[in-house]
XYZ file of C-alpha atoms in Angstrom:
352
model
C -90.029 -112.015 92.172
C -88.534 -110.432 95.281
C -84.778 -109.800 95.175
C -84.289 -111.477 98.588
C -85.829 -114.722 97.381
C -83.430 -117.673 97.374
C -84.455 -118.758 93.810
C -82.757 -116.827 91.015
C -83.345 -116.797 87.285
C -80.337 -117.422 85.050
C -79.988 -113.749 84.179
C -79.676 -112.915 87.942
C -76.911 -115.456 88.513
C -74.225 -112.799 89.016
C -76.240 -111.210 91.789
C -76.776 -114.507 93.574
C -73.233 -115.870 93.514
C -70.930 -115.224 96.447
C -68.423 -112.579 95.521
C -65.720 -114.089 97.711
C -65.231 -116.897 95.176
C -63.868 -114.506 92.583
C -60.555 -112.700 92.785
C -60.967 -109.108 93.983
C -57.511 -107.810 93.305
C -53.955 -108.631 92.402
C -53.431 -110.444 95.688
C -56.217 -112.860 94.872
C -55.044 -113.557 91.330
C -52.724 -116.243 92.719
C -55.781 -118.452 93.113
C -56.065 -118.817 89.320
C -54.092 -121.644 87.630
C -50.923 -120.656 85.863
C -49.416 -122.042 82.664
C -45.733 -122.509 82.365
C -44.248 -120.361 79.670
C -41.806 -121.506 77.077
C -39.005 -119.751 78.888
C -39.728 -121.141 82.319
C -36.612 -122.267 84.128
C -38.491 -124.990 86.027
C -39.299 -126.930 82.826
C -37.235 -130.150 82.706
C -35.911 -131.727 79.460
C -37.981 -134.656 78.210
C -36.462 -138.090 78.526
C -36.146 -140.557 75.618
C -39.252 -142.538 76.630
C -41.441 -139.450 76.580
C -40.005 -138.313 73.260
C -40.656 -141.742 71.806
C -44.242 -141.667 73.079
C -44.797 -138.225 71.583
C -43.394 -139.409 68.249
C -45.708 -142.417 68.348
C -48.653 -140.150 69.084
C -47.768 -137.903 66.164
C -47.432 -140.926 63.865
C -50.766 -142.321 65.066
C -52.404 -138.954 64.453
C -50.898 -138.803 60.967
C -52.184 -142.286 60.136
C -55.584 -141.369 61.541
C -55.734 -138.342 59.253
C -54.769 -140.498 56.268
C -57.451 -143.066 57.148
C -60.009 -140.320 57.495
C -58.998 -138.867 54.127
C -59.182 -142.304 52.474
C -62.579 -142.929 54.073
C -63.904 -139.609 52.793
C -62.587 -140.402 49.319
C -64.215 -143.838 49.475
C -67.522 -142.261 50.477
C -67.266 -139.822 47.597
C -66.433 -142.636 45.166
C -69.376 -144.674 46.452
C -71.634 -141.656 46.076
C -70.534 -141.166 42.462
C -70.984 -144.869 41.733
C -74.453 -144.816 43.283
C -75.347 -141.777 41.196
C -74.123 -143.562 38.068
C -76.165 -146.656 38.929
C -79.272 -144.545 39.512
C -78.775 -142.819 36.158
C -78.333 -146.150 34.359
C -81.413 -147.562 36.067
C -83.382 -144.473 35.111
C -82.170 -144.824 31.524
C -83.172 -148.488 31.548
C -86.632 -147.606 32.856
C -87.075 -144.970 30.163
C -86.227 -147.583 27.529
C -88.701 -150.057 28.964
C -86.003 -152.464 30.133
C -86.872 -152.322 33.819
C -90.212 -152.931 35.458
C -90.355 -152.505 39.207
C -93.298 -154.848 39.606
C -91.603 -157.615 37.630
C -94.159 -157.422 34.837
C -94.192 -159.725 31.854
C -91.768 -158.714 29.144
C -89.297 -156.910 31.375
C -85.655 -157.699 30.724
C -84.546 -156.850 34.255
C -86.796 -158.063 37.034
C -84.870 -157.123 40.179
C -82.289 -154.725 41.502
C -79.791 -157.586 41.830
C -80.278 -158.483 38.188
C -79.822 -154.856 37.138
C -76.624 -154.640 39.185
C -75.297 -157.815 37.566
C -76.088 -156.499 34.081
C -74.071 -153.355 34.776
C -71.170 -155.350 36.226
C -71.324 -157.645 33.194
C -71.160 -154.604 30.916
C -67.982 -153.481 32.678
C -66.641 -157.037 32.429
C -67.181 -156.963 28.644
C -65.277 -153.681 28.397
C -62.386 -155.196 30.336
C -62.632 -158.325 28.163
C -62.225 -156.207 25.031
C -59.126 -154.555 26.497
C -57.536 -157.858 27.542
C -58.199 -159.371 24.134
C -56.316 -156.494 22.532
C -53.364 -157.157 24.834
C -53.387 -160.853 23.951
C -53.405 -160.059 20.227
C -50.501 -157.671 20.638
C -48.672 -160.251 22.739
C -48.942 -162.825 19.970
C -47.746 -160.393 17.322
C -44.678 -159.104 19.162
C -41.888 -161.440 20.337
C -42.808 -161.760 24.026
C -41.170 -164.305 26.271
C -43.186 -167.269 27.514
C -43.052 -165.926 31.068
C -44.559 -162.592 30.016
C -47.187 -164.373 27.945
C -47.991 -166.615 30.915
C -48.691 -163.548 33.031
C -51.145 -162.289 30.410
C -52.879 -165.671 30.096
C -53.177 -166.041 33.872
C -54.648 -162.554 34.017
C -57.228 -163.459 31.403
C -58.080 -166.648 33.278
C -58.601 -164.589 36.439
C -60.819 -162.334 34.357
C -63.113 -165.320 33.660
C -62.970 -166.327 37.328
C -64.382 -162.886 38.123
C -67.458 -163.327 35.926
C -68.167 -166.677 37.577
C -67.933 -164.967 40.961
C -70.341 -162.245 39.837
C -72.761 -164.870 38.527
C -72.636 -166.680 41.856
C -73.669 -163.491 43.637
C -76.403 -162.771 41.088
C -77.794 -166.314 41.348
C -78.615 -165.697 45.002
C -80.539 -162.564 44.054
C -82.328 -163.600 40.844
C -81.535 -167.072 39.515
C -84.193 -166.798 36.780
C -82.378 -163.827 35.268
C -79.256 -165.941 34.854
C -80.780 -169.235 33.813
C -82.974 -167.566 31.156
C -79.999 -165.681 29.735
C -81.616 -162.240 29.938
C -78.127 -160.757 30.462
C -76.891 -162.080 27.108
C -77.665 -161.103 23.537
C -80.471 -162.739 21.560
C -78.150 -164.874 19.457
C -76.251 -166.077 22.526
C -79.491 -167.311 24.104
C -79.920 -169.806 21.267
C -76.886 -171.716 22.574
C -77.446 -171.169 26.289
C -77.180 -174.095 28.697
C -78.106 -173.540 32.375
C -77.092 -169.908 32.336
C -73.965 -170.085 30.191
C -72.026 -171.842 27.450
C -71.945 -175.619 27.095
C -68.326 -176.697 27.747
C -68.351 -179.637 25.317
C -69.475 -177.395 22.438
C -66.728 -174.928 23.271
C -64.092 -177.684 23.240
C -65.328 -178.949 19.870
C -64.964 -175.459 18.406
C -61.477 -175.031 19.872
C -60.240 -178.361 18.491
C -61.058 -177.102 14.992
C -59.648 -173.602 15.520
C -56.410 -174.387 17.369
C -54.880 -176.769 14.824
C -52.209 -178.007 14.608
C -52.222 -179.742 17.999
C -49.910 -182.468 19.238
C -51.345 -185.961 19.451
C -51.218 -185.912 23.230
C -53.033 -182.581 23.277
C -55.745 -183.908 20.944
C -56.264 -186.939 23.157
C -56.454 -184.672 26.195
C -58.984 -182.389 24.489
C -61.203 -185.300 23.484
C -60.971 -186.764 26.970
C -61.928 -183.388 28.477
C -64.857 -183.123 26.091
C -66.060 -186.614 27.023
C -65.943 -185.893 30.758
C -67.674 -182.549 30.172
C -70.446 -184.267 28.211
C -71.005 -186.722 31.043
C -71.237 -183.928 33.599
C -73.541 -181.937 31.313
C -75.833 -184.924 30.867
C -76.008 -185.485 34.620
C -76.876 -181.835 35.269
C -79.424 -181.766 32.443
C -81.150 -184.883 33.768
C -81.209 -183.434 37.269
C -82.724 -180.203 35.974
C -85.359 -182.137 34.023
C -86.263 -184.088 37.149
C -86.571 -180.844 39.079
C -88.848 -179.377 36.416
C -91.025 -182.494 36.401
C -91.184 -182.406 40.177
C -92.330 -178.783 40.026
C -95.034 -179.698 37.519
C -96.260 -182.512 39.762
C -96.231 -180.247 42.812
C -98.096 -177.349 41.219
C -100.567 -179.395 39.182
C -101.250 -182.126 41.716
C -103.183 -182.030 44.975
C -106.462 -180.343 45.895
C -107.021 -176.704 45.007
C -107.834 -175.768 48.607
C -104.279 -176.677 49.567
C -102.750 -174.209 47.106
C -100.752 -172.359 49.751
C -98.986 -175.540 50.827
C -98.279 -176.341 47.182
C -96.608 -172.978 46.699
C -94.485 -173.481 49.807
C -93.259 -176.845 48.513
C -92.697 -175.416 45.025
C -90.676 -172.511 46.443
C -88.419 -174.911 48.331
C -87.813 -176.857 45.119
C -87.120 -173.705 43.098
C -84.317 -172.895 45.509
C -82.419 -175.825 43.969
C -82.073 -173.875 40.713
C -79.276 -171.847 42.254
C -77.346 -175.058 42.875
C -77.697 -176.129 39.234
C -76.400 -172.780 37.984
C -73.532 -172.890 40.445
C -72.546 -176.448 39.405
C -72.805 -175.573 35.702
C -70.591 -172.507 36.207
C -68.158 -174.636 38.185
C -67.960 -177.053 35.251
C -67.362 -174.164 32.843
C -64.669 -172.722 35.085
C -62.897 -176.064 35.509
C -63.022 -176.617 31.738
C -61.209 -173.334 31.075
C -58.545 -174.142 33.666
C -58.071 -177.641 32.227
C -57.707 -176.198 28.733
C -54.930 -173.895 29.913
C -53.108 -176.933 31.365
C -53.413 -178.925 28.136
C -52.301 -176.117 25.816
C -49.066 -174.228 25.533
C -49.060 -170.655 26.727
C -49.414 -169.254 23.207
C -52.118 -171.774 22.339
C -53.968 -170.763 25.503
C -53.770 -167.115 24.442
C -55.116 -168.072 21.028
C -57.846 -170.092 22.779
C -59.119 -167.048 24.673
C -59.017 -164.944 21.510
C -61.107 -167.540 19.646
C -63.661 -167.634 22.477
C -63.842 -163.843 22.673
C -64.203 -163.414 18.917
C -66.917 -166.082 18.747
C -69.128 -164.433 21.346
C -68.308 -161.007 19.964
C -69.669 -162.110 16.587
C -72.809 -163.483 18.248
C -73.392 -160.113 19.935
C -72.772 -158.319 16.635
C -75.252 -160.646 14.932
C -77.842 -159.800 17.574
C -77.274 -156.073 17.049
C -77.656 -156.425 13.285
C -80.807 -158.473 13.733
C -82.331 -155.937 16.115
C -81.445 -152.958 13.896
C -82.609 -154.362 10.553
C -85.032 -152.030 8.708
C -88.737 -152.337 9.382
C -89.486 -152.577 5.663
C -87.331 -155.677 5.495
C -89.244 -157.122 8.402
C -92.564 -156.620 6.672
C -91.232 -157.943 3.376
C -89.745 -160.994 5.068
C -92.996 -161.693 6.900
C -95.024 -161.437 3.701
C -92.579 -163.553 1.763
C -92.572 -166.195 4.468
C -96.348 -166.195 4.561
C -96.583 -166.413 0.763
C -94.064 -169.219 0.659
C -95.921 -171.103 3.351
C -99.239 -170.683 1.527
C -97.706 -171.885 -1.737
C -96.263 -174.915 0.019
C -99.632 -175.710 1.561
C -101.451 -175.356 -1.796
C -98.829 -177.409 -3.591
C -98.970 -180.081 -0.904
C -102.764 -180.189 -1.161
C -102.621 -180.527 -4.949
C -100.099 -183.315 -4.702
C -102.206 -185.011 -2.042
C -105.418 -184.943 -4.092
C -103.633 -185.891 -7.309
C -102.996 -189.340 -5.896
C -106.707 -190.177 -5.977
């Protein structure tokens, strides 16, 4: 390109700019902006308002740095927690406890269910720690006020598991209502995703003796009201199940899509049953704490914790029993059954 052309490439910009815009010598250096030095005599002292504003700015900057530091720490903690969850999920998959496609036989059918199982595991660890504190509190001479703080803390601990179950019910209600988050022995006594309050009260009446007459009357009254609420919920759940059977089995086959839509809308009511059952369980625990003294309430929580701890231990023993015993038990059961059948047949024909 010709040098006299008006268009210039970037690397010719110095040649194309007017030289008069730049200072040529010391006399032109006055055109450049000047900064006031620290020792300038024209600098005026700052008034109180300006000093206060500067102090506020420094404080705001300090708080901003602290918030940024806390946010970074929170991100790092979340990253570590996410890594831990991924490792636990990977471990569960390797043990065959998690099936992404929700296949038959999987113990965890959704990410929400897996998250609840991990939170429930942490809740059990905290439950074990709180039980130890309650035992120590009963053994040492604590004041009633200190014991009340411990009992209220344990009651809040149970409130937390009900909150976690409420969140999990929105994600995977079948996981809760089938008791896949509990041990095998606990599932034998499961009622709508948890313990049956009336059965718990019956056990506590036997374990917390001696009780005052007024306390016994209150416990029996609480058990009666719990039984009525349990019966109402059980009947409602049975009606829902029958309605689902009628919806899925009835109607023409060509209208199967509409049947599934209606069935899905009815299944959504399961979450309400679990929520009402948990609400009944939660209210029962709070009512028990009002009926009992503070030390009886502490003993109540210890009895409940030990009972379910023994059920979990029973499940572990059952799952870890030797395979030889399994085979021997199966053969013995089969032999016993065959002997009973033969004996029954002989007795039957001997009557002729």
